[in-house]
């Protein structure tokens, strides 16, 4: 269990890899989950909810591998109130030095009647049985009352008391449907503290969804009422409108310590890196005006604001960009830079790549430096992110596209598939269509293109384009990235990247997909 002697220490429980990953289009592969887990650990997240092990073999493997690599954060897995779920979860988290089973059951009248079709007394028994079973397997057990904010208060008190009596050390009261208002949710937490006789034996936790845009407000109101664990996700990723955003919770605690005298253990300077990693992997862009991590969060456009900023930064800035790890783009390396400097820069940017991957990144960096005057950190991140996958059966070799207003687009593409070179010419409705048709001819497949997104990595017309492609096949989605100064090459790389991920996913059969 995460020991927190300080009464005002807030435990940060990150569920990006579970509740976040469960949201449409946000699925991540194993290697991506490990990268996210590594950043969360480095940031100082107390508990990483790594997945829902019974949901699929892929989920089990991801939780198991995170448990095998993360040492400084507690690794948690989710389980419904059944023996099979709880045992599978215990098995998945076994390698972790600090591990937690998070088991849950719905407690609201609506959920018990329609979703579970169980009588309240039976639900109450299941609470005791599931927590007791989990406690036989691990010391650290969290119990959640799903749809807790819409649960009858007397019944919620009985369930919480039973869960604590059976050994739960953390009691989580989710606002599953994002329905609560801050004063109401705070009152619910205060009510539990007041009425549950053994409440001092557990830490109260909150888990808020953002359907009314109140997830962060509700979480902070609950903290003021006595909750000491907040469940949240990077960029507020999550089901429907998402979960409470980790970066907003943590920066509100830091910036308004005058009114919120609590502290988290998060190194806030890693926030920007974590945010970019998660949006890059999932292809879910952060809205420009998103608090803390939006592109405009620290931009001052109006003349009056700029004038004020120049006179004194605090006139319009309540926190510094540096405090969230946002540094101005720095000119890092040029075409004469050597391998050692490049490697050191990669390390500073948080990448621990194997020798082959460094070699490939270095080769692409040199190539980029030949074509682009200034190479910035963002360029290097984009290059590395588009190649950071393990298995690559398909390799991009070259692309030439002819297009314009006077001719039909035609793409001339070279790929290497399982080591064998392939070359094809294809046409299409536009240059992107021609490029993707060429890929399709060389590697026939049935996946549907769900997302095609382009963004400029830096400013200027020589900027690299970063393309995100999401493919869907039989309900499985994968996201691939590609970066290049040529948008079409970036598009081809992104598509190939996504196909490689799909091939890995095809091999991992999911018996049944579950979500919580
Ligand atoms: O929103 C919710 O209720 C959940 C639980 C499984 C904790 O995600
Ligand atoms: Zn949730």
Short mmCIF file of C-alpha atoms and ligand atoms in Angstrom, two decimals:
data_model
loop_
_atom_site.label_atom_id
_atom_site.label_comp_id
_atom_site.label_asym_id
_atom_site.label_seq_id
_atom_site.Cartn_x
_atom_site.Cartn_y
_atom_site.Cartn_z
CA UNK A 1 0.00 0.00 0.00
CA UNK A 2 1.13 3.57 -0.63
CA UNK A 3 2.02 4.83 2.83
CA UNK A 4 0.98 8.41 3.38
CA UNK A 5 1.60 9.63 6.88
CA UNK A 6 1.00 13.24 5.88
CA UNK A 7 -2.73 13.93 6.30
CA UNK A 8 -2.66 16.47 3.50
CA UNK A 9 -0.89 14.30 0.97
CA UNK A 10 -3.15 13.47 -1.99
CA UNK A 11 -2.61 10.08 -3.57
CA UNK A 12 -2.65 10.37 -7.34
CA UNK A 13 -4.19 7.29 -8.93
CA UNK A 14 -3.80 7.37 -12.70
CA UNK A 15 -6.19 5.34 -14.82
CA UNK A 16 -5.05 6.44 -18.30
CA UNK A 17 -4.16 2.84 -19.12
CA UNK A 18 -7.53 1.49 -17.97
CA UNK A 19 -10.43 3.99 -18.02
CA UNK A 20 -8.58 6.18 -20.53
CA UNK A 21 -7.62 3.36 -22.84
CA UNK A 22 -11.20 2.09 -22.76
CA UNK A 23 -12.49 5.18 -24.57
CA UNK A 24 -13.20 5.00 -28.31
CA UNK A 25 -10.08 5.14 -30.46
CA UNK A 26 -7.70 5.29 -27.48
CA UNK A 27 -6.44 1.72 -27.57
CA UNK A 28 -2.71 1.28 -27.08
CA UNK A 29 -0.46 -1.66 -27.78
CA UNK A 30 1.80 -3.28 -25.21
CA UNK A 31 4.89 -1.29 -26.05
CA UNK A 32 2.90 1.97 -25.94
CA UNK A 33 1.38 1.07 -22.56
CA UNK A 34 4.86 0.41 -21.19
CA UNK A 35 6.03 3.82 -22.40
CA UNK A 36 3.07 5.55 -20.76
CA UNK A 37 3.60 3.58 -17.54
CA UNK A 38 7.27 4.60 -17.50
CA UNK A 39 6.39 8.31 -17.74
CA UNK A 40 3.71 7.97 -15.06
CA UNK A 41 6.20 6.29 -12.75
CA UNK A 42 8.81 8.95 -13.44
CA UNK A 43 6.25 11.69 -12.73
CA UNK A 44 5.64 10.23 -9.29
CA UNK A 45 2.14 8.84 -9.83
CA UNK A 46 1.33 6.86 -6.67
CA UNK A 47 -0.91 4.22 -8.22
CA UNK A 48 -0.98 3.21 -11.90
CA UNK A 49 -4.13 1.37 -12.91
CA UNK A 50 -2.62 -0.64 -15.74
CA UNK A 51 -5.72 -2.36 -17.10
CA UNK A 52 -8.51 -4.86 -16.62
CA UNK A 53 -6.73 -8.23 -16.78
CA UNK A 54 -9.74 -10.47 -17.42
CA UNK A 55 -10.89 -8.36 -20.37
CA UNK A 56 -8.52 -10.00 -22.86
CA UNK A 57 -5.17 -11.75 -23.10
CA UNK A 58 -3.72 -8.48 -24.35
CA UNK A 59 -4.97 -6.63 -21.26
CA UNK A 60 -3.59 -9.36 -19.01
CA UNK A 61 -0.19 -9.22 -20.68
CA UNK A 62 -0.08 -5.42 -20.48
CA UNK A 63 -0.88 -5.35 -16.76
CA UNK A 64 1.59 -8.17 -16.17
CA UNK A 65 4.39 -6.42 -18.06
CA UNK A 66 3.73 -3.09 -16.37
CA UNK A 67 3.83 -4.95 -13.05
CA UNK A 68 7.16 -6.42 -14.08
CA UNK A 69 8.74 -3.08 -14.96
CA UNK A 70 7.28 -0.43 -12.63
CA UNK A 71 8.97 -0.38 -9.24
CA UNK A 72 8.25 3.02 -7.69
CA UNK A 73 4.45 3.20 -8.18
CA UNK A 74 1.83 0.76 -6.98
CA UNK A 75 0.54 -1.25 -9.95
CA UNK A 76 -3.19 -1.84 -9.88
CA UNK A 77 -5.53 -4.03 -11.91
CA UNK A 78 -9.30 -3.82 -12.13
CA UNK A 79 -11.63 -6.73 -11.32
CA UNK A 80 -15.38 -7.16 -11.10
CA UNK A 81 -16.77 -8.84 -7.99
CA UNK A 82 -16.17 -12.37 -9.24
CA UNK A 83 -13.61 -15.01 -8.32
CA UNK A 84 -12.39 -15.35 -11.93
CA UNK A 85 -11.78 -11.60 -12.29
CA UNK A 86 -10.06 -11.23 -8.94
CA UNK A 87 -7.80 -14.26 -9.37
CA UNK A 88 -6.82 -13.24 -12.89
CA UNK A 89 -6.06 -9.74 -11.63
CA UNK A 90 -3.89 -11.08 -8.78
CA UNK A 91 -2.00 -13.20 -11.29
CA UNK A 92 -1.42 -10.23 -13.61
CA UNK A 93 -0.08 -7.87 -10.93
CA UNK A 94 1.99 -10.56 -9.18
CA UNK A 95 5.43 -9.32 -10.38
CA UNK A 96 4.94 -5.79 -8.98
CA UNK A 97 6.78 -4.88 -5.77
CA UNK A 98 3.73 -2.78 -4.78
CA UNK A 99 0.43 -4.11 -6.07
CA UNK A 100 -3.26 -3.46 -5.67
CA UNK A 101 -6.48 -5.19 -6.68
CA UNK A 102 -9.28 -2.75 -7.46
CA UNK A 103 -12.60 -4.53 -7.31
CA UNK A 104 -15.95 -2.91 -7.95
CA UNK A 105 -19.67 -3.50 -8.10
CA UNK A 106 -22.58 -1.19 -8.88
CA UNK A 107 -24.56 0.06 -5.90
CA UNK A 108 -27.13 2.49 -7.34
CA UNK A 109 -30.78 1.34 -7.60
CA UNK A 110 -30.67 1.79 -11.39
CA UNK A 111 -27.52 -0.26 -11.90
CA UNK A 112 -28.47 -3.00 -9.43
CA UNK A 113 -31.90 -3.46 -10.99
CA UNK A 114 -31.09 -3.20 -14.70
CA UNK A 115 -27.38 -3.86 -15.12
CA UNK A 116 -26.67 -6.42 -12.42
CA UNK A 117 -30.22 -7.67 -11.88
CA UNK A 118 -29.27 -8.32 -8.30
CA UNK A 119 -31.11 -7.48 -5.08
CA UNK A 120 -29.34 -4.97 -2.83
CA UNK A 121 -28.76 -7.58 -0.10
CA UNK A 122 -27.03 -9.83 -2.63
CA UNK A 123 -24.85 -6.91 -3.77
CA UNK A 124 -23.91 -6.28 -0.15
CA UNK A 125 -22.86 -9.93 0.24
CA UNK A 126 -20.83 -9.70 -2.97
CA UNK A 127 -18.99 -6.67 -1.57
CA UNK A 128 -17.81 -8.66 1.44
CA UNK A 129 -17.01 -11.79 -0.57
CA UNK A 130 -15.07 -9.99 -3.30
CA UNK A 131 -13.02 -7.82 -0.97
CA UNK A 132 -12.26 -10.77 1.34
CA UNK A 133 -11.14 -12.87 -1.62
CA UNK A 134 -8.93 -10.06 -2.94
CA UNK A 135 -7.43 -9.53 0.52
CA UNK A 136 -6.46 -13.20 0.60
CA UNK A 137 -4.39 -12.55 -2.50
CA UNK A 138 -2.87 -9.11 -1.84
CA UNK A 139 -2.63 -6.68 1.06
CA UNK A 140 -3.69 -3.61 -0.83
CA UNK A 141 -7.32 -3.75 -1.94
CA UNK A 142 -9.45 -0.92 -3.27
CA UNK A 143 -13.20 -1.24 -3.46
CA UNK A 144 -15.38 0.94 -5.70
CA UNK A 145 -19.11 1.57 -5.55
CA UNK A 146 -19.87 1.97 -9.23
CA UNK A 147 -22.42 4.76 -9.78
CA UNK A 148 -21.72 5.69 -6.16
CA UNK A 149 -22.90 9.28 -6.59
CA UNK A 150 -26.41 8.03 -7.47
CA UNK A 151 -26.55 5.46 -4.66
CA UNK A 152 -28.94 5.58 -1.72
CA UNK A 153 -26.95 6.99 1.21
CA UNK A 154 -27.95 4.37 3.79
CA UNK A 155 -27.09 1.55 1.40
CA UNK A 156 -23.80 3.19 0.41
CA UNK A 157 -22.82 3.49 4.10
CA UNK A 158 -23.56 -0.22 4.64
CA UNK A 159 -21.53 -1.24 1.56
CA UNK A 160 -18.57 0.96 2.53
CA UNK A 161 -18.60 -0.36 6.09
CA UNK A 162 -18.74 -3.96 4.80
CA UNK A 163 -15.88 -3.38 2.33
CA UNK A 164 -13.66 -1.89 5.04
CA UNK A 165 -14.56 -4.68 7.47
CA UNK A 166 -13.57 -7.23 4.78
CA UNK A 167 -10.18 -5.54 4.40
CA UNK A 168 -10.41 -2.77 1.76
CA UNK A 169 -7.88 -0.05 2.45
CA UNK A 170 -9.17 2.37 -0.16
CA UNK A 171 -12.82 3.15 -0.75
CA UNK A 172 -13.60 4.78 -4.06
CA UNK A 173 -16.87 6.61 -4.71
CA UNK A 174 -17.14 7.12 -8.47
CA UNK A 175 -19.33 9.67 -10.15
CA UNK A 176 -19.57 7.14 -12.96
CA UNK A 177 -21.89 9.12 -15.19
CA UNK A 178 -20.55 12.59 -14.44
CA UNK A 179 -23.84 13.67 -12.87
CA UNK A 180 -22.76 15.16 -9.54
CA UNK A 181 -22.35 18.83 -8.67
CA UNK A 182 -19.38 19.94 -6.56
CA UNK A 183 -21.28 20.81 -3.36
CA UNK A 184 -23.39 17.66 -3.61
CA UNK A 185 -20.37 15.40 -4.19
CA UNK A 186 -18.42 17.01 -1.35
CA UNK A 187 -21.45 16.48 0.91
CA UNK A 188 -21.51 12.80 -0.07
CA UNK A 189 -17.88 12.38 1.00
CA UNK A 190 -18.54 14.30 4.23
CA UNK A 191 -21.60 12.12 4.88
CA UNK A 192 -19.52 8.93 4.59
CA UNK A 193 -16.85 10.32 6.92
CA UNK A 194 -19.57 11.21 9.38
CA UNK A 195 -21.65 8.05 9.26
CA UNK A 196 -19.45 5.04 8.47
CA UNK A 197 -18.12 3.78 11.82
CA UNK A 198 -14.86 2.23 10.51
CA UNK A 199 -14.11 4.94 7.89
CA UNK A 200 -10.85 5.86 9.65
CA UNK A 201 -9.45 2.47 8.55
CA UNK A 202 -9.54 3.43 4.87
CA UNK A 203 -8.57 6.19 2.48
CA UNK A 204 -11.48 7.76 0.64
CA UNK A 205 -11.01 8.10 -3.08
CA UNK A 206 -12.87 9.94 -5.83
CA UNK A 207 -13.27 9.08 -9.48
CA UNK A 208 -15.13 11.64 -11.56
CA UNK A 209 -16.29 11.61 -15.14
CA UNK A 210 -16.61 14.82 -17.08
CA UNK A 211 -20.05 14.61 -18.70
CA UNK A 212 -21.01 18.03 -17.33
CA UNK A 213 -17.48 19.41 -17.43
CA UNK A 214 -17.26 19.12 -13.63
CA UNK A 215 -14.86 16.20 -13.12
CA UNK A 216 -11.99 18.32 -11.80
CA UNK A 217 -14.25 20.66 -9.80
CA UNK A 218 -16.00 17.69 -8.21
CA UNK A 219 -12.69 15.96 -7.39
CA UNK A 220 -11.28 19.08 -5.71
CA UNK A 221 -14.50 19.66 -3.76
CA UNK A 222 -14.26 16.07 -2.54
CA UNK A 223 -10.64 16.59 -1.47
CA UNK A 224 -11.71 19.55 0.63
CA UNK A 225 -14.36 17.32 2.20
CA UNK A 226 -11.79 14.69 3.18
CA UNK A 227 -11.03 12.48 0.17
CA UNK A 228 -7.33 11.70 -0.05
CA UNK A 229 -7.04 9.81 -3.32
CA UNK A 230 -7.97 11.27 -6.70
CA UNK A 231 -8.42 9.05 -9.74
CA UNK A 232 -7.59 10.80 -12.98
CA UNK A 233 -6.08 10.46 -16.45
CA UNK A 234 -3.56 12.29 -18.60
CA UNK A 235 -5.34 14.83 -20.85
CA UNK A 236 -8.62 13.82 -19.17
CA UNK A 237 -8.80 10.82 -21.50
CA UNK A 238 -11.67 8.48 -20.71
CA UNK A 239 -15.15 7.16 -21.44
CA UNK A 240 -17.49 9.67 -23.16
CA UNK A 241 -16.42 13.16 -22.03
CA UNK A 242 -13.47 11.68 -20.16
CA UNK A 243 -12.18 11.51 -16.60
CA UNK A 244 -10.77 14.21 -14.35
CA UNK A 245 -7.52 15.43 -15.92
CA UNK A 246 -4.44 14.64 -13.84
CA UNK A 247 -2.64 17.78 -14.97
CA UNK A 248 -5.53 20.03 -13.92
CA UNK A 249 -5.89 18.41 -10.49
CA UNK A 250 -2.18 18.56 -9.77
CA UNK A 251 -1.69 22.13 -11.03
CA UNK A 252 -4.77 23.36 -9.14
CA UNK A 253 -3.29 21.90 -5.94
CA UNK A 254 0.04 23.51 -6.69
CA UNK A 255 -1.21 26.89 -7.87
CA UNK A 256 -3.95 27.37 -5.28
CA UNK A 257 -2.14 25.99 -2.25
CA UNK A 258 -3.54 29.01 -0.38
CA UNK A 259 -7.06 27.54 -0.59
CA UNK A 260 -6.12 23.92 -1.19
CA UNK A 261 -3.46 23.12 1.41
CA UNK A 262 -2.75 19.64 0.06
CA UNK A 263 0.13 18.26 -1.90
CA UNK A 264 0.66 15.56 -4.47
CA UNK A 265 3.94 13.80 -5.13
CA UNK A 266 3.86 14.66 -8.83
CA UNK A 267 6.82 16.21 -10.61
CA UNK A 268 4.74 18.68 -12.59
CA UNK A 269 7.58 19.38 -15.00
CA UNK A 270 6.84 16.07 -16.69
CA UNK A 271 3.23 16.98 -17.43
CA UNK A 272 3.82 18.26 -20.97
CA UNK A 273 5.86 15.19 -21.88
CA UNK A 274 3.19 12.84 -20.56
CA UNK A 275 0.44 14.76 -22.33
CA UNK A 276 2.25 14.69 -25.67
CA UNK A 277 3.08 11.04 -25.32
CA UNK A 278 -0.53 10.07 -24.66
CA UNK A 279 -1.99 12.24 -27.42
CA UNK A 280 0.70 11.06 -29.85
CA UNK A 281 0.07 7.40 -29.13
CA UNK A 282 -3.71 7.57 -29.18
CA UNK A 283 -4.03 10.13 -31.96
CA UNK A 284 -6.50 11.96 -29.73
CA UNK A 285 -5.46 15.58 -30.07
CA UNK A 286 -5.56 17.94 -27.13
CA UNK A 287 -7.88 20.88 -27.80
CA UNK A 288 -5.83 24.09 -28.17
CA UNK A 289 -7.57 25.85 -25.29
CA UNK A 290 -7.38 22.86 -22.91
CA UNK A 291 -6.18 23.94 -19.46
CA UNK A 292 -2.49 23.26 -18.69
CA UNK A 293 -1.60 21.22 -21.80
CA UNK A 294 -3.46 22.93 -24.66
CA UNK A 295 -1.32 24.60 -27.30
CA UNK A 296 -2.70 28.00 -26.26
CA UNK A 297 -2.64 27.43 -22.50
CA UNK A 298 0.39 29.71 -22.13
CA UNK A 299 0.04 31.77 -25.32
CA UNK A 300 -0.72 35.48 -25.03
CA UNK A 301 -2.17 36.90 -28.20
CA UNK A 302 -3.82 40.18 -27.32
CA UNK A 303 -1.64 43.30 -27.33
CA UNK A 304 -2.82 44.32 -23.86
CA UNK A 305 -1.91 40.91 -22.45
CA UNK A 306 1.47 40.86 -24.19
CA UNK A 307 2.24 44.31 -22.86
CA UNK A 308 1.28 43.22 -19.33
CA UNK A 309 3.36 40.06 -19.63
CA UNK A 310 6.42 42.01 -20.69
CA UNK A 311 6.05 44.29 -17.67
CA UNK A 312 5.42 41.47 -15.20
CA UNK A 313 4.66 37.84 -16.08
CA UNK A 314 2.23 37.42 -13.21
CA UNK A 315 -0.12 40.02 -14.69
CA UNK A 316 -1.61 37.33 -16.90
CA UNK A 317 0.15 34.12 -15.89
CA UNK A 318 -0.90 32.20 -12.77
CA UNK A 319 1.68 29.46 -13.32
CA UNK A 320 4.82 29.35 -15.40
CA UNK A 321 5.14 27.27 -18.58
CA UNK A 322 8.32 25.79 -17.09
CA UNK A 323 6.35 24.44 -14.12
CA UNK A 324 4.52 22.07 -16.47
CA UNK A 325 7.64 21.28 -18.46
CA UNK A 326 6.88 23.55 -21.36
CA UNK A 327 10.13 24.97 -22.61
CA UNK A 328 10.54 27.09 -25.68
CA UNK A 329 11.55 25.10 -28.75
CA UNK A 330 15.29 24.95 -28.60
CA UNK A 331 17.53 24.60 -31.58
CA UNK A 332 19.19 21.41 -30.53
CA UNK A 333 21.27 19.89 -33.22
CA UNK A 334 22.35 20.58 -36.75
CA UNK A 335 23.56 18.48 -39.64
CA UNK A 336 27.09 18.41 -38.23
CA UNK A 337 26.02 17.01 -34.88
CA UNK A 338 27.40 13.62 -34.03
CA UNK A 339 25.88 10.42 -32.75
CA UNK A 340 26.90 11.04 -29.13
CA UNK A 341 25.19 14.44 -28.97
CA UNK A 342 22.09 12.98 -30.61
CA UNK A 343 22.01 10.09 -28.14
CA UNK A 344 22.40 12.47 -25.19
CA UNK A 345 19.52 14.60 -26.50
CA UNK A 346 17.31 11.53 -26.84
CA UNK A 347 18.08 10.67 -23.23
CA UNK A 348 17.20 14.21 -22.08
CA UNK A 349 13.91 13.90 -23.94
CA UNK A 350 13.14 10.75 -21.98
CA UNK A 351 13.82 8.06 -24.58
CA UNK A 352 15.68 4.88 -23.73
CA UNK A 353 16.05 3.27 -27.16
CA UNK A 354 17.96 0.16 -28.10
CA UNK A 355 21.06 0.44 -30.33
CA UNK A 356 19.22 -0.38 -33.57
CA UNK A 357 16.48 2.14 -32.87
CA UNK A 358 19.06 4.85 -32.05
CA UNK A 359 20.88 4.08 -35.29
CA UNK A 360 17.70 4.38 -37.33
CA UNK A 361 16.64 7.58 -35.54
CA UNK A 362 20.11 9.05 -36.11
CA UNK A 363 20.01 8.22 -39.79
CA UNK A 364 16.60 9.89 -40.12
CA UNK A 365 17.77 12.87 -38.08
CA UNK A 366 20.71 13.40 -40.47
CA UNK A 367 18.38 13.10 -43.40
CA UNK A 368 16.03 15.64 -41.81
CA UNK A 369 18.89 18.03 -41.00
CA UNK A 370 19.81 18.00 -44.68
CA UNK A 371 16.33 19.08 -45.67
CA UNK A 372 15.29 21.32 -42.76
CA UNK A 373 17.30 24.30 -41.59
CA UNK A 374 16.59 24.06 -37.87
CA UNK A 375 15.95 20.80 -36.04
CA UNK A 376 14.02 21.25 -32.80
CA UNK A 377 13.24 18.91 -29.91
CA UNK A 378 9.72 18.45 -31.29
CA UNK A 379 11.20 17.23 -34.60
CA UNK A 380 13.24 14.59 -32.82
CA UNK A 381 10.27 13.49 -30.73
CA UNK A 382 8.16 13.14 -33.89
CA UNK A 383 10.86 11.11 -35.66
CA UNK A 384 11.33 8.75 -32.75
CA UNK A 385 7.62 8.37 -32.04
CA UNK A 386 6.90 7.20 -35.54
CA UNK A 387 9.44 4.39 -35.35
CA UNK A 388 9.08 3.33 -31.72
CA UNK A 389 7.35 0.04 -32.42
CA UNK A 390 8.67 -3.41 -31.76
CA UNK A 391 7.67 -5.74 -34.57
CA UNK A 392 7.74 -4.28 -38.08
CA UNK A 393 6.83 -6.72 -40.80
CA UNK A 394 6.23 -3.93 -43.28
CA UNK A 395 8.88 -1.30 -43.88
CA UNK A 396 8.52 1.92 -45.76
CA UNK A 397 11.29 2.26 -48.37
CA UNK A 398 10.41 5.13 -50.73
CA UNK A 399 7.56 7.11 -52.26
CA UNK A 400 7.21 9.37 -55.25
CA UNK A 401 3.88 11.09 -55.90
CA UNK A 402 2.88 13.10 -58.94
CA UNK A 403 -0.09 15.36 -58.45
CA UNK A 404 -1.41 18.87 -58.99
CA UNK A 405 -4.27 20.63 -60.76
CA UNK A 406 -3.25 19.43 -64.25
CA UNK A 407 -2.96 15.67 -63.80
CA UNK A 408 -4.42 12.64 -62.11
CA UNK A 409 -2.52 11.78 -58.91
CA UNK A 410 -0.19 8.79 -59.13
CA UNK A 411 1.93 7.21 -56.43
CA UNK A 412 5.06 5.13 -56.98
CA UNK A 413 5.70 3.20 -53.77
CA UNK A 414 8.35 0.80 -52.50
CA UNK A 415 7.82 -1.28 -49.37
CA UNK A 416 9.59 -4.23 -47.85
CA UNK A 417 7.22 -6.90 -46.59
CA UNK A 418 8.70 -9.66 -44.41
CA UNK A 419 12.07 -8.78 -45.91
CA UNK A 420 10.93 -9.02 -49.55
CA UNK A 421 11.02 -5.81 -51.62
CA UNK A 422 7.82 -4.75 -53.40
CA UNK A 423 7.14 -1.92 -55.82
CA UNK A 424 3.88 -0.61 -57.26
CA UNK A 425 2.26 2.34 -59.06
CA UNK A 426 -1.26 3.37 -58.09
CA UNK A 427 -3.70 6.17 -58.82
CA UNK A 428 -6.39 7.69 -56.63
CA UNK A 429 -8.79 10.58 -56.05
CA UNK A 430 -5.99 12.62 -54.55
CA UNK A 431 -2.33 12.12 -53.64
CA UNK A 432 -3.16 10.62 -50.23
CA UNK A 433 -5.70 8.27 -51.77
CA UNK A 434 -3.17 7.22 -54.43
CA UNK A 435 -0.55 6.58 -51.72
CA UNK A 436 -2.92 4.51 -49.60
CA UNK A 437 -4.13 2.59 -52.66
CA UNK A 438 -0.52 1.72 -53.42
CA UNK A 439 -0.05 0.39 -49.89
CA UNK A 440 -3.24 -1.59 -50.30
CA UNK A 441 -2.00 -3.15 -53.53
CA UNK A 442 1.28 -4.21 -51.99
CA UNK A 443 -0.32 -5.37 -48.78
CA UNK A 444 -4.02 -6.22 -49.32
CA UNK A 445 -6.12 -5.91 -46.15
CA UNK A 446 -9.68 -5.18 -44.99
CA UNK A 447 -9.00 -2.51 -42.39
CA UNK A 448 -11.03 0.71 -42.59
CA UNK A 449 -9.42 4.09 -42.32
CA UNK A 450 -11.09 5.80 -39.36
CA UNK A 451 -8.89 8.83 -38.86
CA UNK A 452 -6.42 10.76 -40.98
CA UNK A 453 -4.96 13.74 -39.19
CA UNK A 454 -2.07 16.03 -40.08
CA UNK A 455 -0.35 18.53 -37.88
CA UNK A 456 2.77 20.64 -38.26
CA UNK A 457 5.39 19.67 -35.69
CA UNK A 458 6.93 23.16 -35.57
CA UNK A 459 6.28 26.46 -37.27
CA UNK A 460 7.33 27.46 -40.78
CA UNK A 461 6.78 26.00 -44.22
CA UNK A 462 9.75 23.65 -43.83
CA UNK A 463 8.14 22.10 -40.71
CA UNK A 464 7.74 18.36 -40.49
CA UNK A 465 4.21 17.08 -40.91
CA UNK A 466 3.11 14.56 -38.32
CA UNK A 467 0.38 12.34 -39.65
CA UNK A 468 -1.85 10.12 -37.52
CA UNK A 469 -3.76 7.26 -39.09
CA UNK A 470 -6.28 5.11 -37.25
CA UNK A 471 -7.31 1.78 -38.77
CA UNK A 472 -10.13 -0.50 -37.69
CA UNK A 473 -10.52 -4.21 -38.41
CA UNK A 474 -13.12 -6.45 -36.75
CA UNK A 475 -13.64 -3.96 -33.94
CA UNK A 476 -9.91 -3.66 -33.24
CA UNK A 477 -8.42 -0.21 -33.67
CA UNK A 478 -4.79 0.80 -34.00
CA UNK A 479 -3.17 4.19 -34.40
CA UNK A 480 0.02 4.86 -36.35
CA UNK A 481 2.16 7.98 -36.60
CA UNK A 482 4.52 9.14 -39.30
CA UNK A 483 6.64 12.27 -39.52
CA UNK A 484 8.46 13.82 -42.44
CA UNK A 485 8.94 17.19 -44.11
CA UNK A 486 6.93 15.66 -46.96
CA UNK A 487 3.32 15.22 -45.84
CA UNK A 488 2.74 12.28 -48.18
CA UNK A 489 5.79 10.40 -46.97
CA UNK A 490 4.59 11.06 -43.41
CA UNK A 491 1.15 9.71 -44.41
CA UNK A 492 2.64 6.55 -45.93
CA UNK A 493 4.81 5.99 -42.86
CA UNK A 494 1.81 6.48 -40.55
CA UNK A 495 -0.30 4.01 -42.53
CA UNK A 496 2.49 1.41 -42.56
CA UNK A 497 3.02 1.97 -38.85
CA UNK A 498 -0.68 1.37 -38.17
CA UNK A 499 -0.68 -1.79 -40.33
CA UNK A 500 2.27 -3.19 -38.39
CA UNK A 501 0.38 -2.66 -35.16
CA UNK A 502 -2.69 -4.31 -36.63
CA UNK A 503 -0.66 -7.37 -37.55
CA UNK A 504 0.53 -7.67 -33.96
CA UNK A 505 -3.01 -7.23 -32.72
CA UNK A 506 -4.37 -9.87 -35.08
CA UNK A 507 -2.11 -12.42 -33.47
CA UNK A 508 -3.41 -11.65 -30.01
CA UNK A 509 -6.89 -13.06 -29.99
CA UNK A 510 -9.20 -11.48 -27.45
CA UNK A 511 -11.75 -14.06 -26.27
CA UNK A 512 -14.20 -11.34 -25.34
CA UNK A 513 -13.80 -7.63 -25.00
CA UNK A 514 -14.96 -6.17 -21.73
CA UNK A 515 -15.04 -2.70 -20.41
CA UNK A 516 -15.89 -1.41 -16.96
O1 LIG B 1 -16.48 5.15 -13.64
C1 LIG B 1 -16.46 4.16 -12.90
O2 LIG B 1 -17.36 3.93 -12.08
C2 LIG B 1 -15.34 3.24 -13.01
C3 LIG B 1 -15.21 2.19 -11.97
C4 LIG B 1 -14.90 0.87 -12.55
C5 LIG B 1 -14.22 2.61 -10.92
O3 LIG B 1 -14.50 3.41 -13.87
ZN1 LIG B 2 -14.63 5.47 -14.70
#
